[in-house]
Amino acid sequence: MKKAFRAQVLLCAGGACISSGTESVRDAFQRELGEQQLNEEVGLITTGCMGMCEVGPIVVIYPEGVFYQKVKSEDVAEIVKEHLLKGRVVQRLFYKKPSTQELVQAMNEIDFFRLQEKIALRNCGNIDPEDIREYIAAGGYEALGKALTNMAPPQVVEQITVSGLRGRGGAGFPTGIKWRATADQPGKPKYVVCNADEGDPGAFMDRSLLEGDPHSLIEAMTICGYAVGANQGFVYVRAEYPLAIQRLEKALTQAREMGLLGKNLFSSGFDFNIEIRMGAGAFVCGEETALMHSIEGRRGEPRPKPPFPAVKGLFDRPTVLNNVETFANVPYIVLNGGMAYARLGTEKSKGTKVFALAGDVNNTGLVEVPMGMPLGTIVYDLGGGIPNGKKFKAVQIGGPSGGCIPAAHLNTPVTYESLPQLGAIMGSGGLVVMNEDTCMVDLARYFLEFIAEESCGKCTPCRVGTRVMLELVNRICNGQGTMEDLERLEELAGVIQKSSLCGLGQTAPNPVLSTLRYFREEYIEHIKDHHCRAGVCQSIMHAPCSNACPASVNVPAYLAYAKEGNFEEALRVHLRNNPFPSICGRVCPQWCIDKCRRSDLEGPLAVRAVKRFMSDLRDDYSELYPAKVPANNRKVAVIGAGPAGLSCGYYLVLLGYDVTVFERREESGGLMRYAIPDYRLPRKILAKEISNLERLGLKIKTGVAVGRDISMADLRAQGFEAFFMSSGAGHEIMPKIPGVDLPGVYPGTAFLEQAARSQPMNVGRRRRSGICC
Amino acid sequence: MTDSNTTACACEGQCNAAVWNELDEFIASHERGRNSLIQVLHKAQELFGYLPPDVHQHVADQLGLPVSEVLGVVTFYHYFSMQPRGRHTINVCMGTACYVRGAKKVLEALQEKLGIKMGETTPDRRFSITTQRCFGACGLAPVIMVNSDVHGRVTANKLTGILNQYE
């Protein structure tokens, strides 16, 4: 018998928490509990994965359910002395809400747990997976007993059918139909196979189930064997999951010892046994026919269907094949009835689904939610949103067979039906969140490379087709692609989908098609502009900072010169791309530092400050400008003397053109003069850089509005052969709220312009103003 | 076993009759024939560190299979290696979550640091580098696995500290 304790300390020993240091925390607890003589009062249990991998190692103390995160062995003495002896919780180890930094004490108050509905994961994180008594105490093997003693096999199949359970491995085939088809086959032997070859990169729910609740799989497979008339089961596990294999082996031994696996179970005369088969690192073995070939000791190549495994499966015998998560739902359904399960979810997608949240999201880990929950709720409420203030870009769902879903579709309920409409699939439930730093073309390349490597090579469309697609996408990533390549990609994708032998090939083009569907402009930027906005594609990128700079200034080069103290040369580098170093040294939004590689070390370099310093050393840039091409005496008119017009004029003058800039206002500079306040950009700095341009040969005519004072035809008559329109991109949209037409409400740029002109403005007595541009 | 095989083996001359006996005992405890092939190869790789040609031949003879079939299986699965491995195998996870969080940079830094490419072994046989698709530790991305220890949230700067733990 197990003892009753006044408090229980649950320590997560999921794979992630173990790598974060669970074992040393457990040792510390054992030591401290012993020192404080609490061994008799406080139970210490290491459990399977609790799901919140990001903040591990996790400790939960019952009866209160207090949740401690990122616990280190050094913290344990305090927890034991304060919480367990004195009853005072240790606040500094509480979870903090990412959005508000608010401290949360209890596990069930954290959105990540509060919004979940756990059926498959019901025991994960609550019991010690290495102790069968804990599983039994939690209601384990009760469903098996009920099935074997109170239900005929067809009744079991019936309940599974009623529950609406569908295959959780990816394709979503109704489990009840699969079981019935196998049960209907005459003769023996038949087999039950569990697919635990969780190969989709980004999905780890099967691993957590095997590690956290191995008995539920054993129980479910035995029930399945009873329902379909099979006496032998196989679990096909990845070799990459050593801990899962170890815990499953231990669970099998315990079940045999207790008489819950083997001969004459529950005195019903039904025999069942389970063996483990280790995979050997082939993604295609997740495909059912390939998996069975692998269990038979062959190369894991798929074969055409039909015949389906229900008719001709393992060793050519009728076989049920389900994945771990599907099986994990079975004991609940048998115990509570199919209807209880079917009350959750949507009309066609019943029950719950486990998702593995990973990538650029605050709460990485495992969640189980009712089917039909909107994607945005999973990412933002359970997942806690995107870390480091970055922007959400897309969610990749369904692994290499799936697709990307952009922000516009975050309200989509996640079901088997809704995802294919968006070009994705449920898959095994891997949800990889991506922020703005992910290049979607590179992501498509990544998945193609994966598929091309993992293709078993049996059929040509998959073996050769994915390679050709990979070459095309590689070309685009390297800036050598053409627009025709996009059409070729789409054409080839269609052929591969239609003509591949198995699911791997048929779904292989999905990542390309879905990124083309939602992020086509990124492909086009790679092809036409040789630009990767995320700064990922190395061969078309000089450095991440330069890549992020709208003027493509060679930041590393001028920083290197500045470091040597050669500020002249540094300035020369800057002027090659941007004629306004002093101005940008003050007001640039500095996208470069968001991408600075030093951020990984001690923080980004103060790029803008260096620029300001080096350009303020000099008033006259004449000697530093790039050499001018000899004059060609061709006239170009630039309309508008803002930063765009002046820069255009600058480049054209360097190319030998005779350029005149026409400006409607009385002075040049555009928004630099009429929007940015003097304290941010002193007028003398502006004047310095514009007069430098004039010295170089740029002509500026202010107070001339083209279209009012002079027509384009007049300019043509004066010999201007080309025009550059840079009349300003600003257009104010006032918010549609009551009161915007009241006196004292100004649009942003109008307000700034009045301020810049030093015109008196009534900002009210309390001077509370908000600027909205 | 011939001398040339002994020198090519990762066990550096330690492999001996005992290891072969252990393999034979394992084979004897399993059904003879194709069904046991993959399990036997797992055991052989665990014992020898890799699967050289004489092991293929031996396994084929013991299970009553053509050696071509053994080779076909060995070459099909990534997990089986025909090259000797170092004392410590560094596995860089190239799963989606790790990739998105910078696994490529980690792999590049590792290759530069050890002066070998993916799939190779350092001349002192201390380390081999391989890559794999997803260890299922996505919550800790990017992840590397040295032997069976998982190291999470790895950056290029943390590599030295990690590698120093393995002699």
mmCIF file of C-alpha atoms in Angstrom, chain A residues 164-435:
data_model
loop_
_atom_site.group_PDB
_atom_site.id
_atom_site.type_symbol
_atom_site.label_atom_id
_atom_site.label_comp_id
_atom_site.label_asym_id
_atom_site.label_seq_id
_atom_site.Cartn_x
_atom_site.Cartn_y
_atom_site.Cartn_z
ATOM 1 C CA GLY A 164 -16.197 9.820 -33.576
ATOM 2 C CA LEU A 165 -12.503 9.276 -32.795
ATOM 3 C CA ARG A 166 -10.331 9.787 -35.858
ATOM 4 C CA GLY A 167 -6.693 8.869 -36.446
ATOM 5 C CA ARG A 168 -4.511 11.356 -34.604
ATOM 6 C CA GLY A 169 -1.425 10.538 -36.641
ATOM 7 C CA GLY A 170 -2.366 12.826 -39.470
ATOM 8 C CA ALA A 171 -4.877 11.549 -41.976
ATOM 9 C CA GLY A 172 -7.839 11.501 -39.589
ATOM 10 C CA PHE A 173 -9.355 8.215 -40.731
ATOM 11 C CA PRO A 174 -12.289 7.171 -38.481
ATOM 12 C CA THR A 175 -10.883 4.713 -35.939
ATOM 13 C CA GLY A 176 -14.161 2.797 -35.520
ATOM 14 C CA ILE A 177 -14.314 1.982 -39.223
ATOM 15 C CA LYS A 178 -10.726 0.767 -39.166
ATOM 16 C CA TRP A 179 -11.387 -1.504 -36.198
ATOM 17 C CA ARG A 180 -14.595 -2.884 -37.682
ATOM 18 C CA ALA A 181 -12.886 -3.658 -40.990
ATOM 19 C CA THR A 182 -10.217 -5.662 -39.167
ATOM 20 C CA ALA A 183 -12.741 -7.369 -36.889
ATOM 21 C CA ASP A 184 -14.771 -8.418 -39.926
ATOM 22 C CA GLN A 185 -11.830 -10.261 -41.459
ATOM 23 C CA PRO A 186 -11.994 -14.022 -40.882
ATOM 24 C CA GLY A 187 -9.145 -16.128 -39.547
ATOM 25 C CA LYS A 188 -6.203 -15.730 -37.212
ATOM 26 C CA PRO A 189 -3.709 -14.391 -36.389
ATOM 27 C CA LYS A 190 -4.469 -10.677 -36.536
ATOM 28 C CA TYR A 191 -2.276 -7.923 -35.242
ATOM 29 C CA VAL A 192 -2.517 -4.595 -33.438
ATOM 30 C CA VAL A 193 0.259 -2.169 -34.285
ATOM 31 C CA CYS A 194 0.980 1.122 -32.594
ATOM 32 C CA ASN A 195 2.750 3.704 -34.700
ATOM 33 C CA ALA A 196 5.123 5.489 -32.334
ATOM 34 C CA ASP A 197 7.487 6.499 -35.127
ATOM 35 C CA GLU A 198 6.784 10.133 -34.470
ATOM 36 C CA GLY A 199 8.825 11.582 -37.284
ATOM 37 C CA ASP A 200 7.176 14.925 -37.968
ATOM 38 C CA PRO A 201 9.741 17.468 -36.892
ATOM 39 C CA GLY A 202 8.021 19.693 -34.367
ATOM 40 C CA ALA A 203 5.680 17.090 -32.901
ATOM 41 C CA PHE A 204 6.449 15.409 -29.602
ATOM 42 C CA MET A 205 3.129 14.350 -28.086
ATOM 43 C CA ASP A 206 3.680 10.643 -28.679
ATOM 44 C CA ARG A 207 7.015 10.860 -26.963
ATOM 45 C CA SER A 208 5.423 12.544 -23.962
ATOM 46 C CA LEU A 209 2.629 9.983 -23.824
ATOM 47 C CA LEU A 210 5.054 7.077 -23.973
ATOM 48 C CA GLU A 211 7.240 8.664 -21.331
ATOM 49 C CA GLY A 212 4.439 9.995 -19.170
ATOM 50 C CA ASP A 213 1.695 7.384 -19.366
ATOM 51 C CA PRO A 214 2.906 4.171 -21.030
ATOM 52 C CA HIS A 215 0.223 2.016 -19.398
ATOM 53 C CA SER A 216 -2.594 3.823 -21.179
ATOM 54 C CA LEU A 217 -1.097 2.636 -24.466
ATOM 55 C CA ILE A 218 -0.766 -0.933 -23.228
ATOM 56 C CA GLU A 219 -4.357 -0.904 -21.952
ATOM 57 C CA ALA A 220 -5.696 0.574 -25.200
ATOM 58 C CA MET A 221 -3.852 -1.863 -27.439
ATOM 59 C CA THR A 222 -5.145 -4.757 -25.385
ATOM 60 C CA ILE A 223 -8.712 -3.444 -25.667
ATOM 61 C CA CYS A 224 -8.187 -3.094 -29.411
ATOM 62 C CA GLY A 225 -6.882 -6.656 -29.630
ATOM 63 C CA TYR A 226 -9.995 -7.873 -27.849
ATOM 64 C CA ALA A 227 -12.274 -5.837 -30.113
ATOM 65 C CA VAL A 228 -10.770 -7.028 -33.395
ATOM 66 C CA GLY A 229 -9.696 -10.527 -32.396
ATOM 67 C CA ALA A 230 -5.929 -10.071 -32.264
ATOM 68 C CA ASN A 231 -3.620 -11.569 -29.646
ATOM 69 C CA GLN A 232 -0.375 -9.878 -30.519
ATOM 70 C CA GLY A 233 0.571 -6.209 -30.556
ATOM 71 C CA PHE A 234 3.659 -4.376 -31.725
ATOM 72 C CA VAL A 235 4.761 -0.886 -30.748
ATOM 73 C CA TYR A 236 7.030 0.605 -33.379
ATOM 74 C CA VAL A 237 9.081 3.287 -31.572
ATOM 75 C CA ARG A 238 11.738 5.614 -32.898
ATOM 76 C CA ALA A 239 15.256 4.766 -31.831
ATOM 77 C CA GLU A 240 15.649 8.492 -31.107
ATOM 78 C CA TYR A 241 13.394 8.127 -28.057
ATOM 79 C CA PRO A 242 15.509 6.019 -25.667
ATOM 80 C CA LEU A 243 13.673 7.190 -22.534
ATOM 81 C CA ALA A 244 10.302 6.330 -24.068
ATOM 82 C CA ILE A 245 11.514 2.841 -24.928
ATOM 83 C CA GLN A 246 12.915 2.352 -21.446
ATOM 84 C CA ARG A 247 9.690 3.434 -19.696
ATOM 85 C CA LEU A 248 7.525 1.397 -22.044
ATOM 86 C CA GLU A 249 9.644 -1.696 -21.421
ATOM 87 C CA LYS A 250 9.317 -1.196 -17.700
ATOM 88 C CA ALA A 251 5.555 -0.723 -18.026
ATOM 89 C CA LEU A 252 5.228 -3.912 -20.094
ATOM 90 C CA THR A 253 7.114 -5.879 -17.448
ATOM 91 C CA GLN A 254 4.920 -4.505 -14.649
ATOM 92 C CA ALA A 255 1.730 -5.223 -16.596
ATOM 93 C CA ARG A 256 2.847 -8.811 -17.186
ATOM 94 C CA GLU A 257 3.724 -9.244 -13.517
ATOM 95 C CA MET A 258 0.285 -7.985 -12.491
ATOM 96 C CA GLY A 259 -1.455 -10.291 -14.953
ATOM 97 C CA LEU A 260 -2.747 -7.380 -16.991
ATOM 98 C CA LEU A 261 -0.898 -8.541 -20.058
ATOM 99 C CA GLY A 262 -0.389 -12.138 -21.127
ATOM 100 C CA LYS A 263 -2.678 -15.137 -20.796
ATOM 101 C CA ASN A 264 -6.331 -15.273 -19.766
ATOM 102 C CA LEU A 265 -6.736 -11.612 -18.858
ATOM 103 C CA PHE A 266 -9.425 -10.909 -16.234
ATOM 104 C CA SER A 267 -10.264 -14.643 -16.426
ATOM 105 C CA SER A 268 -11.923 -13.962 -19.748
ATOM 106 C CA GLY A 269 -9.874 -16.459 -21.696
ATOM 107 C CA PHE A 270 -8.446 -13.613 -23.804
ATOM 108 C CA ASP A 271 -4.681 -13.578 -24.329
ATOM 109 C CA PHE A 272 -2.698 -10.566 -25.446
ATOM 110 C CA ASN A 273 0.958 -9.698 -25.635
ATOM 111 C CA ILE A 274 2.920 -6.681 -26.822
ATOM 112 C CA GLU A 275 6.425 -6.420 -28.230
ATOM 113 C CA ILE A 276 8.499 -3.337 -28.923
ATOM 114 C CA ARG A 277 10.156 -2.849 -32.290
ATOM 115 C CA MET A 278 12.713 -0.101 -32.620
ATOM 116 C CA GLY A 279 12.740 2.089 -35.701
ATOM 117 C CA ALA A 280 16.021 3.023 -37.292
ATOM 118 C CA GLY A 281 15.598 6.585 -38.445
ATOM 119 C CA ALA A 282 13.490 6.582 -41.578
ATOM 120 C CA PHE A 283 10.733 9.182 -41.774
ATOM 121 C CA VAL A 284 8.831 7.186 -44.385
ATOM 122 C CA CYS A 285 8.274 4.443 -41.787
ATOM 123 C CA GLY A 286 5.512 6.627 -40.364
ATOM 124 C CA GLU A 287 3.550 5.531 -43.434
ATOM 125 C CA GLU A 288 1.618 2.433 -42.408
ATOM 126 C CA THR A 289 2.679 -0.008 -45.121
ATOM 127 C CA ALA A 290 6.326 1.092 -44.831
ATOM 128 C CA LEU A 291 6.132 0.718 -41.056
ATOM 129 C CA MET A 292 4.888 -2.838 -41.356
ATOM 130 C CA HIS A 293 7.665 -3.672 -43.804
ATOM 131 C CA SER A 294 10.121 -2.351 -41.258
ATOM 132 C CA ILE A 295 8.656 -4.527 -38.468
ATOM 133 C CA GLU A 296 9.100 -7.461 -40.846
ATOM 134 C CA GLY A 297 12.800 -6.616 -41.033
ATOM 135 C CA ARG A 298 12.734 -5.153 -44.539
ATOM 136 C CA ARG A 299 13.603 -1.804 -46.048
ATOM 137 C CA GLY A 300 10.831 0.564 -45.026
ATOM 138 C CA GLU A 301 9.322 1.123 -48.440
ATOM 139 C CA PRO A 302 5.584 1.637 -48.840
ATOM 140 C CA ARG A 303 3.395 -0.380 -51.166
ATOM 141 C CA PRO A 304 0.242 0.571 -53.055
ATOM 142 C CA LYS A 305 -3.116 0.373 -51.273
ATOM 143 C CA PRO A 306 -5.465 -1.500 -51.500
ATOM 144 C CA PRO A 307 -5.177 -4.024 -50.040
ATOM 145 C CA PHE A 308 -5.494 -2.020 -46.847
ATOM 146 C CA PRO A 309 -3.831 -3.232 -43.653
ATOM 147 C CA ALA A 310 -7.231 -4.229 -42.268
ATOM 148 C CA VAL A 311 -7.262 -6.923 -44.948
ATOM 149 C CA LYS A 312 -3.602 -7.591 -45.566
ATOM 150 C CA GLY A 313 -1.251 -5.954 -43.111
ATOM 151 C CA LEU A 314 1.633 -7.131 -40.985
ATOM 152 C CA PHE A 315 2.916 -10.525 -42.195
ATOM 153 C CA ASP A 316 0.041 -10.292 -44.696
ATOM 154 C CA ARG A 317 -2.489 -10.680 -41.886
ATOM 155 C CA PRO A 318 -5.379 -8.341 -40.969
ATOM 156 C CA THR A 319 -3.900 -5.524 -38.872
ATOM 157 C CA VAL A 320 -5.140 -2.463 -36.993
ATOM 158 C CA LEU A 321 -2.621 0.329 -37.056
ATOM 159 C CA ASN A 322 -3.148 3.465 -34.934
ATOM 160 C CA ASN A 323 -0.833 6.038 -33.505
ATOM 161 C CA VAL A 324 -0.061 6.591 -29.831
ATOM 162 C CA GLU A 325 -2.390 9.535 -29.275
ATOM 163 C CA THR A 326 -5.319 7.726 -30.913
ATOM 164 C CA PHE A 327 -4.833 4.772 -28.588
ATOM 165 C CA ALA A 328 -4.474 7.052 -25.559
ATOM 166 C CA ASN A 329 -8.088 8.159 -26.009
ATOM 167 C CA VAL A 330 -9.450 4.600 -26.070
ATOM 168 C CA PRO A 331 -9.593 3.766 -22.321
ATOM 169 C CA TYR A 332 -11.545 6.973 -21.651
ATOM 170 C CA ILE A 333 -14.039 6.153 -24.415
ATOM 171 C CA VAL A 334 -14.570 2.572 -23.256
ATOM 172 C CA LEU A 335 -14.994 3.629 -19.638
ATOM 173 C CA ASN A 336 -17.231 6.660 -20.206
ATOM 174 C CA GLY A 337 -18.946 5.684 -23.438
ATOM 175 C CA GLY A 338 -18.510 7.042 -26.940
ATOM 176 C CA MET A 339 -21.073 9.799 -26.353
ATOM 177 C CA ALA A 340 -19.041 11.304 -23.517
ATOM 178 C CA TYR A 341 -16.144 11.755 -25.908
ATOM 179 C CA ALA A 342 -18.306 12.977 -28.754
ATOM 180 C CA ARG A 343 -19.690 15.856 -26.671
ATOM 181 C CA LEU A 344 -16.349 17.627 -27.187
ATOM 182 C CA GLY A 345 -15.264 19.125 -30.456
ATOM 183 C CA THR A 346 -17.192 19.935 -33.609
ATOM 184 C CA GLU A 347 -19.664 18.012 -35.720
ATOM 185 C CA LYS A 348 -17.118 16.130 -37.777
ATOM 186 C CA SER A 349 -14.046 16.490 -35.588
ATOM 187 C CA LYS A 350 -14.875 15.047 -32.201
ATOM 188 C CA GLY A 351 -13.001 15.056 -28.968
ATOM 189 C CA THR A 352 -9.695 16.679 -28.212
ATOM 190 C CA LYS A 353 -6.370 17.032 -29.965
ATOM 191 C CA VAL A 354 -2.904 17.330 -28.510
ATOM 192 C CA PHE A 355 -0.739 20.012 -30.061
ATOM 193 C CA ALA A 356 2.987 20.452 -29.666
ATOM 194 C CA LEU A 357 3.664 24.162 -29.468
ATOM 195 C CA ALA A 358 7.171 25.048 -30.511
ATOM 196 C CA GLY A 359 9.191 27.713 -32.230
ATOM 197 C CA ASP A 360 8.837 31.411 -31.525
ATOM 198 C CA VAL A 361 6.210 31.232 -28.818
ATOM 199 C CA ASN A 362 6.473 32.012 -25.117
ATOM 200 C CA ASN A 363 5.018 28.784 -23.698
ATOM 201 C CA THR A 364 6.507 25.983 -25.712
ATOM 202 C CA GLY A 365 5.145 22.600 -24.761
ATOM 203 C CA LEU A 366 2.204 20.260 -25.091
ATOM 204 C CA VAL A 367 -1.449 21.233 -24.917
ATOM 205 C CA GLU A 368 -4.612 19.218 -25.318
ATOM 206 C CA VAL A 369 -7.651 21.228 -26.353
ATOM 207 C CA PRO A 370 -11.124 20.497 -27.682
ATOM 208 C CA MET A 371 -11.260 20.275 -31.467
ATOM 209 C CA GLY A 372 -12.426 23.494 -33.040
ATOM 210 C CA MET A 373 -10.476 25.877 -30.826
ATOM 211 C CA PRO A 374 -9.318 28.871 -32.895
ATOM 212 C CA LEU A 375 -5.661 28.783 -33.844
ATOM 213 C CA GLY A 376 -5.148 32.246 -32.352
ATOM 214 C CA THR A 377 -6.382 31.058 -28.942
ATOM 215 C CA ILE A 378 -3.815 28.277 -29.000
ATOM 216 C CA VAL A 379 -0.963 30.580 -30.001
ATOM 217 C CA TYR A 380 -1.822 33.616 -27.883
ATOM 218 C CA ASP A 381 -3.830 32.408 -24.870
ATOM 219 C CA LEU A 382 -2.233 29.052 -24.255
ATOM 220 C CA GLY A 383 1.029 29.826 -25.972
ATOM 221 C CA GLY A 384 1.352 33.269 -24.417
ATOM 222 C CA GLY A 385 2.203 34.971 -27.715
ATOM 223 C CA ILE A 386 5.500 35.738 -29.398
ATOM 224 C CA PRO A 387 8.625 36.404 -27.313
ATOM 225 C CA ASN A 388 10.959 39.407 -27.463
ATOM 226 C CA GLY A 389 8.377 41.782 -28.899
ATOM 227 C CA LYS A 390 8.691 40.249 -32.362
ATOM 228 C CA LYS A 391 5.864 40.043 -34.834
ATOM 229 C CA PHE A 392 3.880 36.874 -35.549
ATOM 230 C CA LYS A 393 4.305 35.716 -39.117
ATOM 231 C CA ALA A 394 2.800 32.251 -39.526
ATOM 232 C CA VAL A 395 2.129 28.911 -37.909
ATOM 233 C CA GLN A 396 3.432 25.791 -39.587
ATOM 234 C CA ILE A 397 1.042 22.961 -38.890
ATOM 235 C CA GLY A 398 1.240 19.344 -39.964
ATOM 236 C CA GLY A 399 5.011 19.069 -40.479
ATOM 237 C CA PRO A 400 6.473 18.308 -43.902
ATOM 238 C CA SER A 401 3.034 17.317 -45.191
ATOM 239 C CA GLY A 402 1.373 20.411 -43.841
ATOM 240 C CA GLY A 403 1.340 24.080 -44.544
ATOM 241 C CA CYS A 404 1.741 27.566 -43.162
ATOM 242 C CA ILE A 405 -1.153 29.607 -41.882
ATOM 243 C CA PRO A 406 -0.683 33.387 -41.797
ATOM 244 C CA ALA A 407 -2.060 35.885 -39.289
ATOM 245 C CA ALA A 408 -5.185 36.549 -41.378
ATOM 246 C CA HIS A 409 -6.488 33.077 -40.567
ATOM 247 C CA LEU A 410 -5.771 32.968 -36.844
ATOM 248 C CA ASN A 411 -9.514 32.872 -36.133
ATOM 249 C CA THR A 412 -9.929 29.587 -37.972
ATOM 250 C CA PRO A 413 -11.202 26.800 -35.735
ATOM 251 C CA VAL A 414 -8.761 23.914 -35.879
ATOM 252 C CA THR A 415 -10.556 20.867 -37.294
ATOM 253 C CA TYR A 416 -9.850 18.129 -39.827
ATOM 254 C CA GLU A 417 -12.090 19.989 -42.290
ATOM 255 C CA SER A 418 -10.965 23.606 -41.865
ATOM 256 C CA LEU A 419 -7.216 23.141 -42.201
ATOM 257 C CA PRO A 420 -7.159 21.575 -45.699
ATOM 258 C CA GLN A 421 -9.168 24.566 -46.939
ATOM 259 C CA LEU A 422 -6.249 26.737 -45.874
ATOM 260 C CA GLY A 423 -3.721 24.449 -47.553
ATOM 261 C CA ALA A 424 -2.541 22.794 -44.335
ATOM 262 C CA ILE A 425 -3.446 19.547 -42.564
ATOM 263 C CA MET A 426 -3.927 18.562 -38.949
ATOM 264 C CA GLY A 427 -1.041 16.123 -39.231
ATOM 265 C CA SER A 428 0.138 14.816 -35.929
ATOM 266 C CA GLY A 429 -0.365 18.200 -34.317
ATOM 267 C CA GLY A 430 3.009 19.905 -34.483
ATOM 268 C CA LEU A 431 2.469 23.664 -34.332
ATOM 269 C CA VAL A 432 5.626 25.595 -35.062
ATOM 270 C CA VAL A 433 5.138 29.320 -34.545
ATOM 271 C CA MET A 434 7.278 31.595 -36.641
ATOM 272 C CA ASN A 435 8.101 35.274 -36.222
#
